[in-house]
Amino acid sequence: MIGLSKVLALAFTVLSINILSAYKIVSDPGTAPDPTRFKKVVLTEPGKFDEPMEMTFLPGNRILIVERKGGIKIVDGKTGAVKLIATIPVNTKYKNKQGQVREAEEGMMGVIADPNFSENHWIYLYYADPNETKHVLTRWELIGDELKTDSKKVVLEVATQREECCHTGGGMAFDKNGNLFLTVGNNTVNPRSGTSNLDDRPGFENNDDQRAPGNTNDLRGKILRIHPEKDGSYTIPEGNLFPKGTPKTRPEIYTMGHRNPWRVSWDSKTGYIYWGEVGPDASTETARGPRGYDEFNQAKGPGFFGWPYFIGNNIPYVEFHHQDSTYGKPFDPSNPVNKSRNNTGLTELPKPVPAMIWYPYN
């Protein structure tokens, strides 16, 4: 789990934008880039935002920013003025089995403008529904500084649980064909041991990532790829991990096996996607498996990225039997199998793709 304060500190302390002031084509690929090619411009004063989560750029030198508690704000890129234009009701809490209500990581998690925003004025918001245990991807019409509340369309729903925190995702990116990528976190408790989540005992479903990231029939712990349609629905583009109609799978899945995927970017030159992934809080290796690693990942196409059985360059965790506290064998990256009683998807999984870059916790 990554602490909420850490997430927000990484996202924004003071809103700033790195503007490309100069770009020089380097003929020699071994030459280091010019370190002065970027210029930092501070647009706003501290204290203008309450837990800002993501931003998207609009025509007219404007920036649309969403806050975790539901605030929607627009920043004037010329003056730095900040305007609250709407507040969307969202859930920000979870209630554990002991009845304790605590702050979660969820709320308003993501925003992106439609590629044709100049013509259709559509924006997409991803947030925790205020009443039901689900995250929703919605489309809205934004005219000037007015969010048209009667224009809301629910595009996609992701079933979740609110007995345990954490990991939400919510990063979005469009490709050149208008396909939308959406990151979805594992929605699973972070084990105190800092290991993987592999407890499939009855009553411990929220401790088992085999029910979500390792489940081909669940949208959590995934990066989804859909094509939003004009009527507010979506279709499935060709080239996802599982062809539409494949039993025990969800066709929206582009990549799976994710713990805490955050922001995602699409490379217009290659078509690859890139994202960061937060690893478990484990500073040392244990009998259950490796220490924690954060990852920077690249997907050249659809695939399974290992969690909860592997981390980093496919370093395996060890099968652990919670009923009698005994150990089995390390999971095999050449033959990953999901045997959890909480698995509603395929038993045999695709071979895992190793992380592009991985670095140890602490």
Coordinates of C-alpha atoms in Angstrom, one line a residue:
M1 CA 0.0 0.0 0.0
I2 CA 1.2 3.5 -0.6
G3 CA 0.0 6.0 2.0
L4 CA -2.5 8.6 0.9
S5 CA -0.2 11.5 1.9
K6 CA 2.6 10.0 -0.1
V7 CA 0.4 9.7 -3.1
L8 CA -0.8 13.3 -2.9
A9 CA 2.7 14.6 -2.2
L10 CA 3.9 12.8 -5.3
A11 CA 0.9 14.1 -7.3
F12 CA 0.9 17.8 -6.3
T13 CA 2.4 19.8 -3.5
V14 CA 2.2 23.0 -5.5
L15 CA 0.8 22.7 -9.0
S16 CA 3.6 23.0 -11.5
I17 CA 4.0 22.2 -15.1
N18 CA 7.1 21.3 -16.9
I19 CA 7.1 23.1 -20.2
L20 CA 9.3 22.0 -23.0
S21 CA 11.3 25.1 -23.8
A22 CA 13.7 23.6 -26.3
Y23 CA 14.2 20.3 -28.0
K24 CA 17.3 19.3 -29.9
I25 CA 17.5 16.2 -32.0
V26 CA 20.5 14.2 -31.0
S27 CA 22.2 12.3 -33.8
D28 CA 24.3 10.3 -31.5
P29 CA 22.1 8.1 -29.3
G30 CA 24.8 7.9 -26.7
T31 CA 24.8 11.7 -26.1
A32 CA 23.0 12.7 -22.9
P33 CA 20.0 15.0 -23.3
D34 CA 20.4 18.7 -22.5
P35 CA 19.5 19.1 -18.8
T36 CA 18.3 22.7 -19.5
R37 CA 15.7 21.8 -22.1
F38 CA 12.9 21.9 -19.5
K39 CA 11.6 25.0 -17.6
K40 CA 9.6 24.8 -14.4
V41 CA 6.7 27.3 -14.1
V42 CA 4.8 27.5 -10.8
L43 CA 1.2 28.4 -11.7
T44 CA -0.6 28.6 -8.3
E45 CA 0.1 29.4 -4.7
P46 CA 0.1 26.6 -2.0
G47 CA -3.3 25.7 -0.5
K48 CA -5.4 26.1 -3.6
F49 CA -6.2 22.3 -3.8
D50 CA -7.5 19.7 -1.4
E51 CA -6.0 16.4 -2.3
P52 CA -5.6 16.9 -6.0
M53 CA -5.5 13.6 -7.9
E54 CA -5.2 14.1 -11.7
M55 CA -5.3 16.8 -14.3
T56 CA -6.2 17.1 -18.0
F57 CA -5.5 19.9 -20.4
L58 CA -8.3 21.9 -22.2
P59 CA -8.3 24.4 -25.1
G60 CA -7.6 28.0 -24.2
N61 CA -4.7 27.3 -21.9
R62 CA -6.9 25.8 -19.2
I63 CA -6.2 22.8 -16.9
L64 CA -9.0 20.7 -15.4
I65 CA -8.0 19.2 -12.0
V66 CA -10.0 16.8 -9.8
E67 CA -9.7 16.4 -6.0
R68 CA -10.2 13.1 -4.1
K69 CA -13.2 14.5 -2.2
G70 CA -15.0 15.3 -5.4
G71 CA -13.9 18.9 -6.2
I72 CA -13.6 19.8 -9.9
K73 CA -11.4 22.8 -10.5
I74 CA -10.2 24.8 -13.5
V75 CA -6.9 26.6 -13.6
D76 CA -6.2 29.5 -15.9
G77 CA -2.8 28.7 -17.4
K78 CA -2.2 32.4 -18.0
T79 CA -3.1 33.9 -14.7
G80 CA -3.0 30.9 -12.3
A81 CA -6.5 31.7 -11.1
V82 CA -8.3 28.6 -9.7
K83 CA -12.1 28.1 -9.9
L84 CA -14.2 25.4 -8.3
I85 CA -16.8 24.5 -11.0
A86 CA -18.5 21.5 -9.4
T87 CA -18.4 19.0 -6.5
I88 CA -19.3 15.4 -7.4
P89 CA -20.6 13.2 -4.5
V90 CA -18.0 10.4 -4.0
N91 CA -17.2 7.8 -1.3
T92 CA -14.0 8.3 0.6
K93 CA -14.4 5.8 3.5
Y94 CA -14.3 2.1 4.2
K95 CA -15.9 0.2 7.2
N96 CA -14.0 -2.8 8.4
K97 CA -15.4 -5.9 10.0
Q98 CA -15.1 -4.4 13.5
G99 CA -17.4 -1.6 12.4
Q100 CA -14.6 1.1 12.4
V101 CA -15.0 3.7 9.7
R102 CA -11.7 4.9 8.3
E103 CA -10.4 7.0 5.5
A104 CA -9.8 5.1 2.2
E105 CA -7.7 5.9 -0.8
E106 CA -10.7 6.1 -3.1
G107 CA -12.9 9.0 -4.0
M108 CA -12.5 11.0 -7.2
M109 CA -9.6 9.2 -8.8
G110 CA -9.2 10.3 -12.4
V111 CA -10.1 12.7 -15.2
I112 CA -9.4 12.9 -18.9
A113 CA -10.7 15.1 -21.8
D114 CA -12.1 13.4 -24.9
P115 CA -9.7 13.5 -27.9
N116 CA -12.4 15.5 -29.7
F117 CA -13.2 17.8 -26.7
S118 CA -13.1 20.9 -28.9
E119 CA -16.1 19.5 -30.8
N120 CA -18.1 17.4 -28.3
H121 CA -17.0 19.0 -24.9
W122 CA -16.8 15.6 -23.2
I123 CA -14.7 14.7 -20.2
Y124 CA -14.5 11.4 -18.4
L125 CA -14.4 11.0 -14.6
Y126 CA -13.5 7.9 -12.6
Y127 CA -14.7 7.8 -9.0
A128 CA -16.1 5.7 -6.1
D129 CA -19.9 5.7 -6.2
P130 CA -21.2 7.5 -3.1
N131 CA -23.9 4.8 -2.3
E132 CA -23.0 1.5 -3.9
T133 CA -19.8 -0.5 -3.6
K134 CA -18.4 0.2 -7.1
H135 CA -16.2 2.5 -9.0
V136 CA -17.7 4.2 -12.1
L137 CA -16.4 5.6 -15.3
T138 CA -18.7 8.4 -16.3
R139 CA -18.9 10.9 -19.2
W140 CA -19.9 14.5 -18.7
E141 CA -20.3 17.6 -20.9
L142 CA -18.2 20.6 -20.0
I143 CA -19.3 23.9 -21.6
G144 CA -17.0 26.7 -20.7
D145 CA -16.7 26.5 -16.9
E146 CA -20.0 24.7 -16.4
L147 CA -20.2 21.0 -15.9
K148 CA -23.6 20.0 -17.3
T149 CA -25.0 17.8 -14.5
D150 CA -27.8 16.4 -16.7
S151 CA -25.3 15.2 -19.2
K152 CA -23.9 12.4 -17.1
K153 CA -23.5 9.0 -18.7
V154 CA -22.3 5.9 -16.8
V155 CA -19.9 4.2 -19.2
L156 CA -18.4 1.4 -17.1
E157 CA -18.8 0.0 -13.6
V158 CA -16.2 -1.9 -11.5
A159 CA -17.5 -3.9 -8.6
T160 CA -15.5 -3.3 -5.4
Q161 CA -15.4 -4.0 -1.7
R162 CA -15.3 -1.4 1.2
E163 CA -14.4 -3.6 4.2
E164 CA -10.6 -3.0 3.6
C165 CA -8.4 -0.4 2.0
C166 CA -6.7 0.1 -0.6
H167 CA -5.4 0.6 -4.2
T168 CA -7.7 2.3 -6.7
G169 CA -6.0 3.2 -9.9
G170 CA -8.0 5.7 -12.0
G171 CA -5.3 6.7 -14.5
M172 CA -6.6 7.2 -18.1
A173 CA -5.1 7.6 -21.5
F174 CA -6.5 7.6 -25.1
D175 CA -4.7 6.2 -28.1
K176 CA -4.9 7.4 -31.7
N177 CA -8.0 5.3 -32.4
G178 CA -10.0 6.7 -29.6
N179 CA -9.5 3.7 -27.4
L180 CA -9.5 4.5 -23.7
F181 CA -7.0 2.8 -21.2
L182 CA -8.1 2.8 -17.6
T183 CA -6.0 1.5 -14.6
V184 CA -7.9 -0.4 -11.9
G185 CA -6.2 -1.2 -8.5
N186 CA -6.4 -4.6 -6.8
N187 CA -8.9 -3.4 -4.1
T188 CA -7.2 -5.7 -1.5
V189 CA -5.9 -5.3 2.0
N190 CA -2.1 -4.7 2.3
P191 CA -0.8 -7.6 4.4
R192 CA 1.3 -6.7 7.5
S193 CA 4.0 -9.1 6.4
G194 CA 4.5 -7.1 3.2
T195 CA 4.2 -10.2 1.1
S196 CA 1.7 -11.1 -1.7
N197 CA -2.0 -11.5 -1.0
L198 CA -2.7 -15.2 -1.3
D199 CA -5.1 -16.1 1.5
D200 CA -8.1 -17.9 0.1
R201 CA -9.6 -19.1 3.4
P202 CA -13.4 -18.5 3.8
G203 CA -13.9 -15.1 5.3
F204 CA -10.6 -13.8 4.1
E205 CA -11.6 -13.0 0.5
N206 CA -10.3 -9.4 0.8
N207 CA -6.8 -10.9 1.5
D208 CA -6.7 -12.8 -1.7
D209 CA -5.5 -11.2 -4.9
Q210 CA -6.1 -14.4 -6.8
R211 CA -9.8 -13.2 -6.8
A212 CA -8.9 -9.9 -8.6
P213 CA -5.5 -9.3 -10.3
G214 CA -5.0 -13.0 -10.9
N215 CA -8.6 -13.5 -12.0
T216 CA -9.3 -13.3 -15.7
N217 CA -13.0 -12.7 -14.9
D218 CA -12.6 -9.7 -12.7
L219 CA -11.8 -6.1 -13.6
R220 CA -9.7 -5.2 -10.6
G221 CA -6.0 -5.3 -10.8
K222 CA -6.1 -4.6 -14.5
I223 CA -5.6 -2.1 -17.2
L224 CA -8.7 -2.0 -19.3
R225 CA -9.0 -0.9 -22.9
I226 CA -12.4 0.1 -24.3
H227 CA -13.8 2.3 -27.1
P228 CA -16.3 4.8 -25.7
E229 CA -19.3 5.3 -28.1
K230 CA -21.4 8.4 -28.7
D231 CA -24.4 7.1 -26.8
G232 CA -22.4 6.6 -23.6
S233 CA -21.8 2.9 -24.0
Y234 CA -18.6 1.2 -25.1
T235 CA -17.3 -1.5 -27.4
I236 CA -14.4 -3.8 -27.3
P237 CA -11.5 -3.0 -29.7
E238 CA -9.6 -5.8 -31.3
G239 CA -6.3 -6.9 -29.6
N240 CA -7.3 -7.2 -26.0
L241 CA -6.0 -10.0 -23.8
F242 CA -9.0 -12.2 -24.2
P243 CA -11.2 -12.2 -27.4
K244 CA -14.8 -11.4 -26.7
G245 CA -16.8 -14.5 -25.9
T246 CA -13.9 -16.4 -24.2
P247 CA -15.4 -18.2 -21.3
K248 CA -14.5 -17.1 -17.8
T249 CA -12.8 -13.8 -19.0
R250 CA -13.7 -10.2 -19.3
P251 CA -13.0 -8.7 -22.8
E252 CA -12.2 -5.3 -21.4
I253 CA -8.9 -6.5 -20.0
Y254 CA -5.8 -5.4 -21.8
T255 CA -3.3 -6.3 -19.1
M256 CA -3.7 -8.1 -15.8
G257 CA -1.7 -9.1 -12.8
H258 CA -1.4 -5.6 -11.3
R259 CA -1.3 -4.6 -7.6
N260 CA -1.4 -0.9 -7.5
P261 CA -1.1 0.6 -11.1
W262 CA -1.2 4.4 -11.0
R263 CA -1.0 6.7 -14.0
V264 CA -0.8 5.3 -17.5
S265 CA 0.7 6.9 -20.6
W266 CA 0.3 5.9 -24.3
D267 CA 3.3 6.3 -26.6
S268 CA 2.1 7.8 -29.9
K269 CA 5.2 6.6 -31.8
T270 CA 5.1 2.9 -30.7
G271 CA 1.6 2.3 -29.4
Y272 CA 3.1 1.0 -26.2
I273 CA 1.7 1.9 -22.8
Y274 CA 3.7 2.8 -19.7
W275 CA 2.7 2.9 -16.0
G276 CA 4.2 2.9 -12.5
E277 CA 3.2 0.3 -10.0
V278 CA 3.5 0.5 -6.3
G279 CA 4.9 -2.6 -4.6
P280 CA 4.4 -4.1 -1.1
D281 CA 6.0 -2.7 2.0
A282 CA 8.7 -5.3 2.5
S283 CA 12.3 -4.3 3.1
T284 CA 13.7 -7.8 3.3
E285 CA 13.2 -11.2 1.7
T286 CA 11.3 -13.8 3.8
A287 CA 10.3 -17.4 3.5
R288 CA 7.2 -16.4 1.7
G289 CA 9.1 -14.6 -1.1
P290 CA 11.1 -11.6 -2.2
R291 CA 11.3 -8.1 -0.7
G292 CA 9.0 -5.5 -2.1
Y293 CA 9.7 -3.8 -5.4
D294 CA 8.2 -0.8 -7.1
E295 CA 7.9 -1.2 -10.9
F296 CA 7.9 0.9 -14.0
N297 CA 6.2 -1.2 -16.7
Q298 CA 5.9 -1.3 -20.4
A299 CA 3.3 -3.2 -22.4
K300 CA 4.0 -3.7 -26.0
G301 CA 0.7 -5.5 -26.2
P302 CA -1.8 -7.3 -24.0
G303 CA -0.4 -9.5 -21.2
F304 CA -0.2 -10.8 -17.7
F305 CA 2.2 -8.9 -15.5
G306 CA 2.6 -11.3 -12.7
W307 CA 0.9 -10.2 -9.5
P308 CA 0.1 -11.8 -7.1
Y309 CA 2.5 -14.7 -8.0
F310 CA 5.5 -12.7 -9.2
I311 CA 7.1 -9.3 -8.8
G312 CA 10.0 -7.5 -10.5
N313 CA 11.6 -9.6 -13.2
N314 CA 9.2 -12.5 -12.3
I315 CA 10.7 -13.2 -8.9
P316 CA 8.3 -15.8 -7.5
Y317 CA 6.4 -15.8 -4.2
V318 CA 6.1 -19.1 -2.3
E319 CA 2.9 -20.9 -1.9
F320 CA 1.8 -20.6 1.8
H321 CA -0.9 -22.7 3.4
H322 CA -2.6 -20.5 6.0
Q323 CA -4.6 -23.4 7.5
D324 CA -1.5 -25.0 9.0
S325 CA 1.2 -22.4 8.3
T326 CA 3.2 -24.6 6.0
Y327 CA 5.0 -23.8 2.8
G328 CA 4.7 -25.2 -0.7
K329 CA 6.9 -24.5 -3.7
P330 CA 7.7 -21.2 -5.4
F331 CA 5.2 -20.3 -8.1
D332 CA 6.4 -21.2 -11.6
P333 CA 6.6 -18.3 -14.1
S334 CA 6.6 -20.8 -17.0
N335 CA 3.3 -22.3 -15.8
P336 CA 1.2 -19.8 -13.7
V337 CA -1.9 -21.4 -12.2
N338 CA -4.7 -19.9 -10.1
K339 CA -6.1 -22.5 -7.8
S340 CA -7.8 -20.2 -5.4
R341 CA -11.4 -21.0 -4.3
N342 CA -12.1 -17.3 -4.9
N343 CA -11.1 -17.5 -8.6
T344 CA -14.0 -17.2 -11.0
G345 CA -11.8 -17.1 -14.1
L346 CA -9.4 -19.4 -15.9
T347 CA -7.1 -21.6 -13.9
E348 CA -4.2 -21.5 -16.3
L349 CA -2.9 -18.0 -16.8
P350 CA -0.7 -16.5 -19.6
K351 CA 3.1 -16.5 -19.0
P352 CA 4.0 -13.3 -17.0
V353 CA 5.7 -10.3 -18.5
P354 CA 8.6 -9.1 -16.4
A355 CA 8.8 -5.5 -15.2
M356 CA 10.7 -3.1 -17.4
I357 CA 12.4 -1.5 -14.4
W358 CA 12.1 -2.6 -10.8
Y359 CA 13.7 -1.2 -7.6
P360 CA 13.6 -2.4 -4.0
Y361 CA 11.4 -1.1 -1.2
N362 CA 13.2 1.1 1.4

